[in-house]
C-alpha positions as CSV (number, residue, x, y, z in Angstrom):
1,M,2.3,-16.1,-3.5
2,G,1.3,-16.3,0.1
3,G,-1.1,-14.1,1.9
4,P,0.8,-10.9,2.1
5,L,-1.2,-8.6,4.3
6,K,-3.3,-9.8,7.1
7,S,-1.6,-7.7,9.8
8,R,-4.1,-5.3,11.4
9,K,-2.0,-3.9,14.2
10,T,-0.1,-0.6,14.2
11,V,3.6,-0.6,14.3
12,G,5.5,1.8,16.6
13,R,7.6,4.2,14.5
14,E,10.9,4.2,16.3
15,E,12.6,3.6,12.9
16,S,11.8,4.9,9.5
17,T,9.5,2.9,7.2
18,T,10.7,2.8,3.6
19,V,8.3,2.3,0.7
20,R,9.9,1.4,-2.7
21,F,7.6,1.9,-5.8
22,F,7.9,0.0,-9.0
23,R,6.1,0.0,-12.4
24,G,6.4,-3.7,-13.2
25,S,10.1,-4.4,-12.5
26,L,11.2,-0.7,-13.0
27,P,12.0,1.2,-9.8
28,I,10.2,4.6,-10.0
29,G,10.6,6.1,-6.5
30,T,11.3,5.7,-2.8
31,S,9.9,7.3,0.4
32,S,11.1,7.0,4.0
33,S,9.4,8.4,7.0
34,K,9.1,7.9,10.8
35,D,5.5,9.2,10.6
36,A,2.6,6.8,10.1
37,M,1.5,7.4,6.5
38,D,-0.8,5.7,4.1
39,I,0.8,4.4,0.9
40,I,-0.6,7.3,-1.1
41,D,1.2,9.8,1.2
42,H,4.5,7.9,0.6
43,A,3.8,7.9,-3.2
44,E,3.3,11.7,-3.1
45,A,6.5,12.1,-1.1
46,A,8.3,10.0,-3.7
47,D,6.7,11.9,-6.6
48,V,5.0,8.7,-7.8
49,S,1.6,9.1,-9.4
50,I,-1.1,6.7,-8.2
51,P,-4.7,7.6,-9.3
52,T,-7.2,8.3,-6.6
53,N,-10.8,9.2,-6.4
54,C,-12.7,8.8,-3.1
55,T,-9.5,8.6,-0.8
56,S,-11.6,6.5,1.6
57,G,-11.2,3.0,0.3
58,T,-14.7,2.9,-1.3
59,C,-14.0,3.1,-5.1
60,G,-10.8,1.0,-5.6
61,T,-9.2,3.5,-7.9
62,C,-5.9,3.5,-6.0
63,L,-5.5,-0.3,-6.1
64,V,-1.8,-1.3,-6.3
65,R,0.0,-4.6,-5.7
66,L,2.1,-5.3,-2.6
67,M,5.3,-7.0,-3.8
68,S,6.9,-7.5,-0.4
69,G,6.2,-6.5,3.2
70,H,3.0,-6.0,5.1
71,V,0.3,-3.4,5.4
72,E,-2.3,-2.6,8.0
73,I,-5.7,-3.5,6.6
74,P,-8.7,-1.5,8.1
75,E,-11.4,-3.5,9.8
76,P,-13.9,-3.9,8.3
77,I,-12.2,-4.3,4.9
78,P,-13.0,-1.3,2.8
79,P,-15.6,-1.8,0.0
80,G,-13.1,-1.0,-2.7
81,I,-11.3,-4.3,-2.2
82,D,-12.2,-7.9,-1.4
83,D,-10.5,-11.0,0.0
84,F,-9.7,-12.2,-3.6
85,L,-7.8,-9.0,-4.5
86,I,-6.0,-9.0,-1.1
87,G,-5.0,-12.6,-1.8
88,Q,-3.5,-11.5,-5.1
89,G,-1.4,-8.8,-3.3
90,G,-3.9,-6.0,-3.8
91,V,-3.9,-3.0,-1.5
92,L,-5.7,0.3,-1.5
93,A,-3.0,3.0,-1.4
94,C,-5.4,5.6,0.0
95,C,-6.2,3.9,3.3
96,M,-3.6,1.2,4.0
97,S,-0.3,1.9,5.8
98,P,2.9,-0.1,5.8
99,T,3.8,-1.9,9.0
100,G,7.4,-1.9,8.0
101,D,9.4,-1.6,4.8
102,I,7.4,-2.5,1.7
103,E,7.7,-2.7,-2.1
104,V,4.7,-1.7,-4.2
105,D,4.0,-2.2,-7.9
106,T,1.8,0.6,-9.1
107,I,0.3,-1.8,-11.7
108,P,-2.8,-3.3,-10.1
109,P,-3.0,-7.1,-9.7
110,I,-6.0,-7.4,-12.1
């Protein structure tokens, strides 16, 4: 798997962004919005449960795996994730936003 996520720029929202959620290979929900939303907000809109704790990227509780697409990674990288996890497709749902359509596995990459 290549590096999925290094984009750090914001995308204009002229079109809807769609987030498809999976549990392994099983589709469990979809959310579309023209508003800039973190992955956790999309999950809430799709009635998909992703555990959270700090909601600021510090604890890593909301770690999920990006299957396709790209997300905006805050600079500096939040303490709840590291370059290794990012390389494995890990993203923090509470503080990372899609830059276009994405697919997310709610099972973390660890």
